[in-house]
Short mmCIF file of C-alpha atoms and ligand atoms in Angstrom, two decimals:
data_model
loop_
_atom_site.label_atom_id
_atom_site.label_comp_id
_atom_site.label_asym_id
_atom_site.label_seq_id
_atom_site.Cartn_x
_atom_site.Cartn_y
_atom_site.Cartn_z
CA UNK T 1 17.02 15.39 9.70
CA UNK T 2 13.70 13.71 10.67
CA UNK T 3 12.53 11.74 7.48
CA UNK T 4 10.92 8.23 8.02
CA UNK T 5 9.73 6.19 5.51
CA UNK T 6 6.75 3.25 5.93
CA UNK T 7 6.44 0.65 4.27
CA UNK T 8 4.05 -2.91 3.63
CA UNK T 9 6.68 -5.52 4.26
CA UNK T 10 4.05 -8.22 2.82
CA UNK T 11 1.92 -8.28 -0.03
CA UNK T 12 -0.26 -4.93 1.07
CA UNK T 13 -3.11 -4.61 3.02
CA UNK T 14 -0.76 -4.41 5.74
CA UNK T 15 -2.56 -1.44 7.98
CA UNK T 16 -0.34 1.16 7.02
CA UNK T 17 -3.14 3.62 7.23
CA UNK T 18 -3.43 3.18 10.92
CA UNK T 19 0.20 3.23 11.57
CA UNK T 20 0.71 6.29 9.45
CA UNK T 21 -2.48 8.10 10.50
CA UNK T 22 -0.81 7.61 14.57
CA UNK T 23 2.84 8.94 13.09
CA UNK T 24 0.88 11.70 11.44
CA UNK T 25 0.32 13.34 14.60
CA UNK T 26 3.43 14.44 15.01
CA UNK T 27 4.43 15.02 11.37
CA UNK T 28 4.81 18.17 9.70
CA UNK T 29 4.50 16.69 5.69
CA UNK T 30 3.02 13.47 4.53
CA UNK T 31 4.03 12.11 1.59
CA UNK T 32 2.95 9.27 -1.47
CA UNK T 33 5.64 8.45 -4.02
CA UNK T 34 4.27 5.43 -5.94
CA UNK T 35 1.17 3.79 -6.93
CA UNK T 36 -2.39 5.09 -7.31
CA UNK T 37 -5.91 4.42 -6.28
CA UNK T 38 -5.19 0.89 -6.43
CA UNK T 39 -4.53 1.57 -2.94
CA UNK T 40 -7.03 1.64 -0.18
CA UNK T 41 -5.99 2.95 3.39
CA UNK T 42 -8.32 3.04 6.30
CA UNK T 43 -8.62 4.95 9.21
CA UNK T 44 -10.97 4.61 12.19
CA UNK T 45 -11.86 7.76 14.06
CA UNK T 46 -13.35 7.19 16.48
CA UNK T 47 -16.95 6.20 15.39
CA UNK T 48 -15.82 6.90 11.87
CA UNK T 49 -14.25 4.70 9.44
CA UNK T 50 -12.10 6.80 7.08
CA UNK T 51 -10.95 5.13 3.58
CA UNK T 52 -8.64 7.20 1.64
CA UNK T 53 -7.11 6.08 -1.94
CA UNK T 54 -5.04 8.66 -3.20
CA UNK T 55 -4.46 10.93 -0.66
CA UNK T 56 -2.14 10.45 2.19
CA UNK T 57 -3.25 9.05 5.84
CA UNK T 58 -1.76 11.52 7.59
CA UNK T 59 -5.14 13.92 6.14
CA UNK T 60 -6.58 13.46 8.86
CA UNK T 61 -4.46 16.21 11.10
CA UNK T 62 -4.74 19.84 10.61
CA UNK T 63 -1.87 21.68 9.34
CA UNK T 64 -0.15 18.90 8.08
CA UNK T 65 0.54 18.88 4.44
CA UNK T 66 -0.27 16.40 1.95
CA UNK T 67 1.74 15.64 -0.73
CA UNK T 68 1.26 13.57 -4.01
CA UNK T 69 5.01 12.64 -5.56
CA UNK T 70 6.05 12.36 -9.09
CA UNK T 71 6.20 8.42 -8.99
CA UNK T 72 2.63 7.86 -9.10
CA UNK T 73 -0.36 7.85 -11.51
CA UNK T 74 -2.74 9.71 -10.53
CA UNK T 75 -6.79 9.85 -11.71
CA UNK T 76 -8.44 12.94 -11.43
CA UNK T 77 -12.30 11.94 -10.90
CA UNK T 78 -10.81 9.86 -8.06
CA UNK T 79 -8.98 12.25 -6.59
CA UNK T 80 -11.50 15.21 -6.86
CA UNK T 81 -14.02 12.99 -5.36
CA UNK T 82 -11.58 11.96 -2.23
CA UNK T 83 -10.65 15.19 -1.89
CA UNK T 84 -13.89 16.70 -1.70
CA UNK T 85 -15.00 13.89 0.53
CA UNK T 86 -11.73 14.35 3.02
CA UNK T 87 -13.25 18.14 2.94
CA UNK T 88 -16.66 17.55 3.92
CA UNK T 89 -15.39 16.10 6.76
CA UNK T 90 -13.42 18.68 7.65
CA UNK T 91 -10.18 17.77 6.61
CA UNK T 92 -7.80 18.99 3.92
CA UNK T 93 -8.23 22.68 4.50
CA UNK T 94 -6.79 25.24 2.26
CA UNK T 95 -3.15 24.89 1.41
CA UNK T 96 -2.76 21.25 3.35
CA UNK T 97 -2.32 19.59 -0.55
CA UNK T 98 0.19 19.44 -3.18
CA UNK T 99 0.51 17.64 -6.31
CA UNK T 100 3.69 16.92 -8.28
CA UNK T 101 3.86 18.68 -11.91
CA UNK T 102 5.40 14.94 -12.77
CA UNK T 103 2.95 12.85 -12.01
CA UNK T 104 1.33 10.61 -14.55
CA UNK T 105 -2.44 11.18 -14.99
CA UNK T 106 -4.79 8.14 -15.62
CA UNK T 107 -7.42 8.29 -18.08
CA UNK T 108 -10.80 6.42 -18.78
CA UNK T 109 -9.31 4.38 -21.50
CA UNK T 110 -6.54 3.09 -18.82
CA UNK T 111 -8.95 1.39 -16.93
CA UNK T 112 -10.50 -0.16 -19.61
CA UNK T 113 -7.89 -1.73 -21.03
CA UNK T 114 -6.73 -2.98 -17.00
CA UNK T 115 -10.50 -4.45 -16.75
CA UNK T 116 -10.59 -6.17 -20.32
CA UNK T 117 -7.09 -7.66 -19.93
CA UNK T 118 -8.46 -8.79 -16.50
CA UNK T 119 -11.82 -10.44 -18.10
CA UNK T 120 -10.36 -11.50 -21.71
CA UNK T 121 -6.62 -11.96 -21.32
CA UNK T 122 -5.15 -15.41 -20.98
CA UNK T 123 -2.87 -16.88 -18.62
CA UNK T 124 -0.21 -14.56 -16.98
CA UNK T 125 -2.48 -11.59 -18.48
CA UNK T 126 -4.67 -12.08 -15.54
CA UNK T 127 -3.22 -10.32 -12.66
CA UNK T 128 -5.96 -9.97 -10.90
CA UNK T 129 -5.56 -6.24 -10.85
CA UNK T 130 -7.64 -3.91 -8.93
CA UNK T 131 -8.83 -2.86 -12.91
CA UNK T 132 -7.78 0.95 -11.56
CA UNK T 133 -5.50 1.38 -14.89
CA UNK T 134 -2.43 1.43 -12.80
CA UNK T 135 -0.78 -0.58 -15.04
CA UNK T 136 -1.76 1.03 -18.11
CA UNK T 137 -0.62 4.03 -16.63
CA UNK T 138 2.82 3.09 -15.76
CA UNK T 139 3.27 1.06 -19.28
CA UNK T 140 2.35 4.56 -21.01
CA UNK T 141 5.21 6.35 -19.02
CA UNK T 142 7.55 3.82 -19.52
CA UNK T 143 6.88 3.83 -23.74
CA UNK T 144 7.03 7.60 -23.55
CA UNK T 145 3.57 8.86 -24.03
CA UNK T 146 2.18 9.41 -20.79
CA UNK T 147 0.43 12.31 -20.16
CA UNK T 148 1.64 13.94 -16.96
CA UNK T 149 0.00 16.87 -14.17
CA UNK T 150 2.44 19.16 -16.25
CA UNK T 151 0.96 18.34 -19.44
CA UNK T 152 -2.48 19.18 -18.69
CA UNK T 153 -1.70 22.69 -18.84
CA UNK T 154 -0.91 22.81 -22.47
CA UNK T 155 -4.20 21.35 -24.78
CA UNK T 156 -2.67 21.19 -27.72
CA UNK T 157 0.16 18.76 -26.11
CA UNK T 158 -2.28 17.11 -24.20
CA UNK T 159 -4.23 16.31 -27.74
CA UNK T 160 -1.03 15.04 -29.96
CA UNK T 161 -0.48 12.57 -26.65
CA UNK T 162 -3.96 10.78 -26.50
CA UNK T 163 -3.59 10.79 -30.31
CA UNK T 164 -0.32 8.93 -30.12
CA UNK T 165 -2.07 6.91 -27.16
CA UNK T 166 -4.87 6.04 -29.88
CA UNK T 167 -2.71 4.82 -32.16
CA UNK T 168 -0.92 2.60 -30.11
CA UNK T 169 -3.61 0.90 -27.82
CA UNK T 170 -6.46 1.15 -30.01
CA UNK T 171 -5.71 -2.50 -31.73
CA UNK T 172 -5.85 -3.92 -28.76
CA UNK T 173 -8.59 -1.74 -27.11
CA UNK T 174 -11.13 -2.84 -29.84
CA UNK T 175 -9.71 -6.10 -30.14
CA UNK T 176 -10.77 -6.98 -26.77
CA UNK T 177 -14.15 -4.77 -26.29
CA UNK T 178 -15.19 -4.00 -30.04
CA UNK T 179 -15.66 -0.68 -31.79
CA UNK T 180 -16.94 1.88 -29.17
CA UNK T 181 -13.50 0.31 -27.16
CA UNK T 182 -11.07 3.12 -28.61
CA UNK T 183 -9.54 6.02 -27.46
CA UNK T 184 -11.86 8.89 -27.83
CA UNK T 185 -9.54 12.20 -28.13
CA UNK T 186 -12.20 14.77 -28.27
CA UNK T 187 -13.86 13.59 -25.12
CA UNK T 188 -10.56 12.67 -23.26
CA UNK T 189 -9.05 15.89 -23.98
CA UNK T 190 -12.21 17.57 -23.12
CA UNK T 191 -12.38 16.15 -19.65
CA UNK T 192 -8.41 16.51 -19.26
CA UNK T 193 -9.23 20.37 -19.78
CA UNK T 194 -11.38 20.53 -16.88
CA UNK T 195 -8.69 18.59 -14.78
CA UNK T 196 -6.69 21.28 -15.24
CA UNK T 197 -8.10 23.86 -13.72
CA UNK T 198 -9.10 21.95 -10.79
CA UNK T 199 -5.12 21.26 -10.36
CA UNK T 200 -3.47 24.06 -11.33
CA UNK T 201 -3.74 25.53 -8.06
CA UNK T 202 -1.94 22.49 -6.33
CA UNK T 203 0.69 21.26 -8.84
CA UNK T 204 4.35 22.36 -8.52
CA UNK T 205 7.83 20.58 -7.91
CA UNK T 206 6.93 18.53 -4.85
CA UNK T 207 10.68 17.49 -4.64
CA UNK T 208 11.87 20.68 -4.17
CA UNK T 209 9.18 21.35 -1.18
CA UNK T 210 10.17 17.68 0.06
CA UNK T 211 13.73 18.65 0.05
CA UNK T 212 12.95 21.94 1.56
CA UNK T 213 11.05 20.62 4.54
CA UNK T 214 13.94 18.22 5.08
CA UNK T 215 16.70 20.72 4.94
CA UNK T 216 14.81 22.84 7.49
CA UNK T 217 14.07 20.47 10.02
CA UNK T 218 10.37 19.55 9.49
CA UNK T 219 8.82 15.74 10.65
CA UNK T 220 8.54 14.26 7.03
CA UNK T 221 6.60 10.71 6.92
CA UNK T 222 7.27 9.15 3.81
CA UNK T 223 4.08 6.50 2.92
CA UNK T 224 4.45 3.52 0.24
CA UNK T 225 1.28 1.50 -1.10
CA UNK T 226 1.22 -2.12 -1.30
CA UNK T 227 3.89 -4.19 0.33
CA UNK T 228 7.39 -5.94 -0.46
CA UNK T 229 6.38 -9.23 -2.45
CA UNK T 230 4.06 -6.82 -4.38
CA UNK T 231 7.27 -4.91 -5.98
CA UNK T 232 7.96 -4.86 -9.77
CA UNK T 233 11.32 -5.80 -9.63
CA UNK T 234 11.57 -7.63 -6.38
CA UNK T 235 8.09 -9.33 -5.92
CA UNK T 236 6.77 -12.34 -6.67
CA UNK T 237 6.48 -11.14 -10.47
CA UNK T 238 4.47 -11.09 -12.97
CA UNK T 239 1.61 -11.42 -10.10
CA UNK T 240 3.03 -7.58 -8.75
CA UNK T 241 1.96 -3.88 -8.87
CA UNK T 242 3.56 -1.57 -11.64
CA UNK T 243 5.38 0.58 -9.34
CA UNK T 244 8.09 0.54 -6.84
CA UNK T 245 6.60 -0.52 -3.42
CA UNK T 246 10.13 -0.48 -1.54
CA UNK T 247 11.61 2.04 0.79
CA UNK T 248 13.91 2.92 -2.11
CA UNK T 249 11.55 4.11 -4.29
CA UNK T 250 10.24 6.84 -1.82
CA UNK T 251 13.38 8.61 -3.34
CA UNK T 252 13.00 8.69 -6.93
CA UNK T 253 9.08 8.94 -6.66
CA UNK T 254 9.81 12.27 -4.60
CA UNK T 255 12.65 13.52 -6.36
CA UNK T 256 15.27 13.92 -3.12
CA UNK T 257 18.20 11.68 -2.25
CA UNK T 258 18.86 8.83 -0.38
CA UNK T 259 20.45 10.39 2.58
CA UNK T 260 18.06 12.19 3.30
CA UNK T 261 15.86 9.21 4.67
CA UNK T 262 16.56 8.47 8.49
CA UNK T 263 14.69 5.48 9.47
CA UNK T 264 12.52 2.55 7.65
CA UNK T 265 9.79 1.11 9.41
CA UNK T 266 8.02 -1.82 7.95
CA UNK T 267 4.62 -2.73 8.15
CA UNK T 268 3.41 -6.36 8.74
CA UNK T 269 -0.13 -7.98 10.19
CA UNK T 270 0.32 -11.01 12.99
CA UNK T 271 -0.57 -12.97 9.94
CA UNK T 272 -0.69 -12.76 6.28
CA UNK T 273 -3.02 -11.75 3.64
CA UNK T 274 -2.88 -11.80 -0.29
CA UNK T 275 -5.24 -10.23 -3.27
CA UNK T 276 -5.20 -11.55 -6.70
CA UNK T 277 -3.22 -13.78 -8.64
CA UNK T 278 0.43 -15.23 -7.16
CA UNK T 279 2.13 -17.27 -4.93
CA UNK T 280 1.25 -17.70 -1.55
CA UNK T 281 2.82 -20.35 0.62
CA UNK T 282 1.11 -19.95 4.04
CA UNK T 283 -1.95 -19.77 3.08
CA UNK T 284 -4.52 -22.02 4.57
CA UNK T 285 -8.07 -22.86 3.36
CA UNK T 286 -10.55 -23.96 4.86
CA UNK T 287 -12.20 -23.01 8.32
CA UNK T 288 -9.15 -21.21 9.43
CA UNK T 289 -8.64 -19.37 6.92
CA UNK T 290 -12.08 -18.13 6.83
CA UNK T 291 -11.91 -17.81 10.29
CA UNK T 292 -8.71 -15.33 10.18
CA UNK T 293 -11.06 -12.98 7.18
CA UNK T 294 -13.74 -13.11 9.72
CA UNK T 295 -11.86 -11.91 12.53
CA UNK T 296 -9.38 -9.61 10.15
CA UNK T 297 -12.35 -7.98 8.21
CA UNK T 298 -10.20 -9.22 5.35
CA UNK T 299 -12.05 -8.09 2.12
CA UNK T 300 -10.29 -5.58 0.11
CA UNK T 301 -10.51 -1.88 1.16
CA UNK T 302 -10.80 -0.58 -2.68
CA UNK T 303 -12.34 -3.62 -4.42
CA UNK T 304 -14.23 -5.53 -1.42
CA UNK T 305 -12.29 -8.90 -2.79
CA UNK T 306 -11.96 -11.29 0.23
CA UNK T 307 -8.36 -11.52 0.91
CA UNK T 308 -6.11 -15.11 0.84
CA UNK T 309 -5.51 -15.44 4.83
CA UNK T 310 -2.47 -17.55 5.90
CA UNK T 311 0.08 -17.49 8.81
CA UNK T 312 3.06 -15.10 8.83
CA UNK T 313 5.46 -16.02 6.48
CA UNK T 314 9.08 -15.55 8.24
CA UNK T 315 11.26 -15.88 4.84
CA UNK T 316 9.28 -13.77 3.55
CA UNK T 317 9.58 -11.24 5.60
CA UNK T 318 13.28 -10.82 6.30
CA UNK T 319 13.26 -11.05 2.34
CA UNK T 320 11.30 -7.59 2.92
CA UNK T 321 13.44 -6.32 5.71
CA UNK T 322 16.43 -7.25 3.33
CA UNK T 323 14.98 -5.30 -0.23
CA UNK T 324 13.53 -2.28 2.25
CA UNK T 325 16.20 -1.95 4.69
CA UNK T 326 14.14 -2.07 7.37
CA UNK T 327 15.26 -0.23 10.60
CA UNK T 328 11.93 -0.92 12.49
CA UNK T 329 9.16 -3.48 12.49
CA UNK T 330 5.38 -2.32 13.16
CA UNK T 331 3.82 -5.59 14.03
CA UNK T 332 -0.34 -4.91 12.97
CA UNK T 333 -3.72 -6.72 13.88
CA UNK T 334 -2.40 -9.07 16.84
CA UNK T 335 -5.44 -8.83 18.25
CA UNK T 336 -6.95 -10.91 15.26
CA UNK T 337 -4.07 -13.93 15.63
CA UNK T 338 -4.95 -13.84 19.44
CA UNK T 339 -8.39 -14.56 18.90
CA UNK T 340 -7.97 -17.64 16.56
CA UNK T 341 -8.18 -21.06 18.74
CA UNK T 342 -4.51 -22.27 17.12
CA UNK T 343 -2.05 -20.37 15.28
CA UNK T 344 0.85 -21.39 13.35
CA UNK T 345 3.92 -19.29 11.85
CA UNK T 346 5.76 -20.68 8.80
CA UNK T 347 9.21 -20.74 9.73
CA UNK T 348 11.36 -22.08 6.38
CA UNK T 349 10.36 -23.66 3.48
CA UNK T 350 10.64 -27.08 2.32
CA UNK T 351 14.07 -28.26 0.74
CA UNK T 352 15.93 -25.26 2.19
CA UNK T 353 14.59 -22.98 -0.80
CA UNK T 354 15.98 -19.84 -0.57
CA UNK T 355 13.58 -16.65 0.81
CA UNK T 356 13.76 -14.77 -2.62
CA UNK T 357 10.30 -13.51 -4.26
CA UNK T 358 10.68 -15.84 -7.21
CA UNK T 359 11.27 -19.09 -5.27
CA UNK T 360 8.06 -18.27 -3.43
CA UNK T 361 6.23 -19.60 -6.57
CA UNK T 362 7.90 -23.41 -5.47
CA UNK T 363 8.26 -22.96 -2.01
CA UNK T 364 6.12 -25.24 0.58
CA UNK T 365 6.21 -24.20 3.99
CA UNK T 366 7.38 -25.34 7.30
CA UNK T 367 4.87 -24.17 9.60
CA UNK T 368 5.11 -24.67 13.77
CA UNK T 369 2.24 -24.08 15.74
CA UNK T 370 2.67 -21.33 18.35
CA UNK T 371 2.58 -23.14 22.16
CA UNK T 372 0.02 -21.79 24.55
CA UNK T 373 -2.66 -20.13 22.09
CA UNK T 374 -5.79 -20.52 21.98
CA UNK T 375 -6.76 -19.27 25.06
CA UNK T 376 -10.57 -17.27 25.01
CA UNK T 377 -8.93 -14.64 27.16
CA UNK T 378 -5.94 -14.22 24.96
CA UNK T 379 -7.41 -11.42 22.61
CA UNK T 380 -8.94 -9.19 25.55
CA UNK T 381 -5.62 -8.58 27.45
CA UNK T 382 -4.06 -8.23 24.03
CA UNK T 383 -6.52 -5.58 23.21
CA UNK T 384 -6.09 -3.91 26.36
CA UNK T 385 -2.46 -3.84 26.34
CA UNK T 386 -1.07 -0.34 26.10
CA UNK T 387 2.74 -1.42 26.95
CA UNK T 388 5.07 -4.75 25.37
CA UNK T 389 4.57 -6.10 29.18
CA UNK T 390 0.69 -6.16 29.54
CA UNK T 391 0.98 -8.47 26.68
CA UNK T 392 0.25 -12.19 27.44
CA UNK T 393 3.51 -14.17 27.72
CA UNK T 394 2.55 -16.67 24.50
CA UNK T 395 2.20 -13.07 22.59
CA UNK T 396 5.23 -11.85 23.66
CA UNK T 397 7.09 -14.75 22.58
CA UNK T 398 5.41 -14.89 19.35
CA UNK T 399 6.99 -11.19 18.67
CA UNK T 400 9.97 -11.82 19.87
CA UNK T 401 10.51 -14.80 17.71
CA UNK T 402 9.93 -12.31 14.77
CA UNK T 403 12.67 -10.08 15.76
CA UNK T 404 14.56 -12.66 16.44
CA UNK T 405 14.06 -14.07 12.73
CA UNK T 406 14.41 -10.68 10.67
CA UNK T 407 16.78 -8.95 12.95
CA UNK T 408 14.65 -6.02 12.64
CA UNK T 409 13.75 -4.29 16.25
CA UNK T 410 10.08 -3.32 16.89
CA UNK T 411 8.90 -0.04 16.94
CA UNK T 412 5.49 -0.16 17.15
CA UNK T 413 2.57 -3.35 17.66
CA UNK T 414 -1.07 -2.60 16.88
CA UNK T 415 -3.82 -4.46 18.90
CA UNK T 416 -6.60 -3.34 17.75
CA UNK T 417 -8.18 -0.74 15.12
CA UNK T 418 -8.48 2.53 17.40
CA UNK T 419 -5.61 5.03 17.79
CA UNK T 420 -5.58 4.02 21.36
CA UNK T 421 -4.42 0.79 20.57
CA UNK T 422 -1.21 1.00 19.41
CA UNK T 423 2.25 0.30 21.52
CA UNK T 424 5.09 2.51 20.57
CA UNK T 425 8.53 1.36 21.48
CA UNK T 426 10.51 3.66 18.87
CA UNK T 427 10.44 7.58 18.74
CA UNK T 428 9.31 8.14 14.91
CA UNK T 429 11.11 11.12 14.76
P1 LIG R 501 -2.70 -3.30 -9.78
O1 LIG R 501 -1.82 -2.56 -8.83
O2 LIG R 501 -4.14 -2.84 -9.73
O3 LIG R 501 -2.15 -3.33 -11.16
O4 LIG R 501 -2.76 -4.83 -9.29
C1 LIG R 501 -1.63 -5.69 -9.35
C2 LIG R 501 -1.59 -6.63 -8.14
O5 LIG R 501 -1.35 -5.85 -6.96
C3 LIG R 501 -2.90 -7.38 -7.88
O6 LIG R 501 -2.57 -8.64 -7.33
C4 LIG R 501 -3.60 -6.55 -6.84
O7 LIG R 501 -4.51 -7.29 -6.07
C5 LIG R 501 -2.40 -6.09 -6.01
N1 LIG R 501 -2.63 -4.83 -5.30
C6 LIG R 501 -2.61 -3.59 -5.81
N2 LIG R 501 -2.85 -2.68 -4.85
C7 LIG R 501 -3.02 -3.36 -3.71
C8 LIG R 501 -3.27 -2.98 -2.36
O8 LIG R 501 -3.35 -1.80 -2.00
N3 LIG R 501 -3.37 -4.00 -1.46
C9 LIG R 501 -3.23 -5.31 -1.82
N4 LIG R 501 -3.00 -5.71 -3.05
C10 LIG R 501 -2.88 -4.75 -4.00
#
């Protein structure tokens, strides 16, 4: 059994599409479970510069397959347009993509109601949500009236849905955006027509061909979207996604069992990052923090948002090691904390609060400033480094201090953007 899952152990934005697109090599399936195109994952190919929303990162190889699980909502101009993007590049070929019957289909109304709430709603309304409809989406299936791949494939159903849909967001559709606000059936049901046919060829029971692959042996990588403290039930809530972003969810939004995952890496930069609305205790303003989103290229990969920068948040993360299980640490984008003149790592908080997601919202941090930074040639030998020992000794410690913290091992460090730069300590497979 070869099945490893990866996961953001922060708040996303984490560089999982670098660390998955270097596993992909060597995997024979590639997998989403939750979330939608509220996620943004890039790869750098050489000269190229690869994002990818929807689909997997492992796309980029041939012959590996691509698979979309039944846990998350999926919009079909989005994914047409990746997919024919991916394509034109060369990737994707015939046969590399499935789509689960079960996922839950976005539609234009979903957005709309994500970007009015996000421009009308009051208080705790505003999320700050990427305005994709991913949590439109996910309320629909929840309330029993999504509209899933399945559906598609039967208009009339597809037509007594988005009337039921009508009925129940329409109040609040035209309540925030006037008249022309509503649901319009005709044209929704029009467009979900065309869908169809564009994924009828790719749908079927992507459990069943996860559990296959398993059973017989084949490298399956396992991908989540957004990170730990971005969880619906275990992040800093209500400021989280609508889906589940932990390890455990890779299950249920594939439809195979628990023991069938071997290993759980998770994902976390040398420093931290946050989009939208929430708590954030390490962040720091000011000339360091813009510094770090200089250096970090810290604006958001699907909305171009600048990113909150701050310093790694150790609570925090063995809070994420705890709720994922994490068997392996993949430590990302050192080479952006070695270039900043002083660094700092928050190490408790204030008052001994305890490291759960809610707390975060009180917590002040105790940060210690890392000994021996700061040094111009710090970020060249750490970009250089192709081994744990070519790192600089102040580098080294800083990691080990992590493990040390979390109890997690490493398995893999990043130090810089290219698939060259990346250290693996830990077979993936
Ligand atoms: P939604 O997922 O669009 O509903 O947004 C809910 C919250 O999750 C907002 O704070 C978003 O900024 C955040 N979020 C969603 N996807 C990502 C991501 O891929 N990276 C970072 N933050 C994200």
């Amino acid at each position: 059994m070869s099945t490893l899952v990866v996961v953001g152990a922060q708040w996303g934005d984490e560089g999982k599409g670098k660390v998955v697109d270097a596993l992909a090599s060597r995997a024979d399936l590639v997998a989403r479970y939750a979330g939608g195109n509220n996620a943004g994952h890039t790869l750098v190919l050489g000269d190229r510069k690869i994002v990818t929303h929807l689909i997997p990162s492992g796309c980029a190889y041939p012959g590996t397959l691509c698979v979309l699980g039944a846990g998350m909502v999926i919009d079909p101009e989005v994914f047409h347009a990746e997919v024919a993007a991916l394509q034109r590049g060369g990737m994707l070929q015939q046969g590399e993509l499935r789509v689960s019957l079960d996922a839950h289909v976005i539609f234009s109304f979903h957005r709309r109601l994500d970007g009015l709430r996000e421009d009308l709603g009051r208080g705790s309304a505003k999320i700050g949500t990427t305005r994709r409809g991913i949590g439109p989406a996910y309320e629909a299936k929840a309330g029993r009236r999504g509209i899933r791949v399945r559906d598609l494939f039967q208009p009339a159903r597809v037509s007594a849905l988005l009337e039921l849909n009508r009925d129940r967001l329409d109040p609040e559709l035209i309540s925030l955006g006037g008249p022309s606000a509503g649901v319009d059936v005709a044209a929704e049901a029009a467009r979900a027509a065309g869908w169809a046919q564009s994924l009828r060829p790719l749908a079927c029971d992507v459990g069943a061909l996860v559990d296959d692959a398993i059973r017989s042996g084949q490298r399956v990588l396992i991908e989540g979207a957004q990170g730990a403290l971005l969880d619906l039930d275990h992040g800093t809530y209500p400021y989280v996604t609508s889906s589940t972003t932990l390890a455990g969810g890779a299950c249920a939004g594939l439809g195979i069992g628990p023991m069938a995952i071997k290993k759980v890496w998770g994902i976390t930069k040398a420093y931290a990052t946050r989009v939208g609305a929430g708590p954030f205790p390490s962040r720091v303003d000011g000339e360091l923090g813009d510094l770090l989103r200089r250096e970090g290229g810290e604006f958001g990969a699907t909305t171009g948002r600048p990113r909150d920068c701050g310093w790694l948040d150790l609570p925090a993360l063995r809070y994420a090691a705890r709720t994922n299980g994490l068997s392996g640490l993949c430590v990302t984008k050192l080479d952006v904390l070695a270039a900043m003149p002083e660094a700092w790592i928050c190490a408790a908080y204030e008052g001994g609060v305890a490291p759960g997601a809610d707390e975060l919202d009180q917590a002040r941090p105790v940060l210690e400033r890392l000994r021996d930074w700061g040094d111009p040639r710090l970020v060249e030998r750490v970009k250089l480094a192709r081994r744990l020992v070519d790192l600089p000794p102040p580098v080294r410690d800083y990691l080990d201090r992590i493990v040390e913290f979390t109890g997690v091992p490493l398995a893999l460090v990043s130090v810089g953007a290219s698939r060259e730069q990346t250290i693996f300590l830990e077979e993936a497979f």
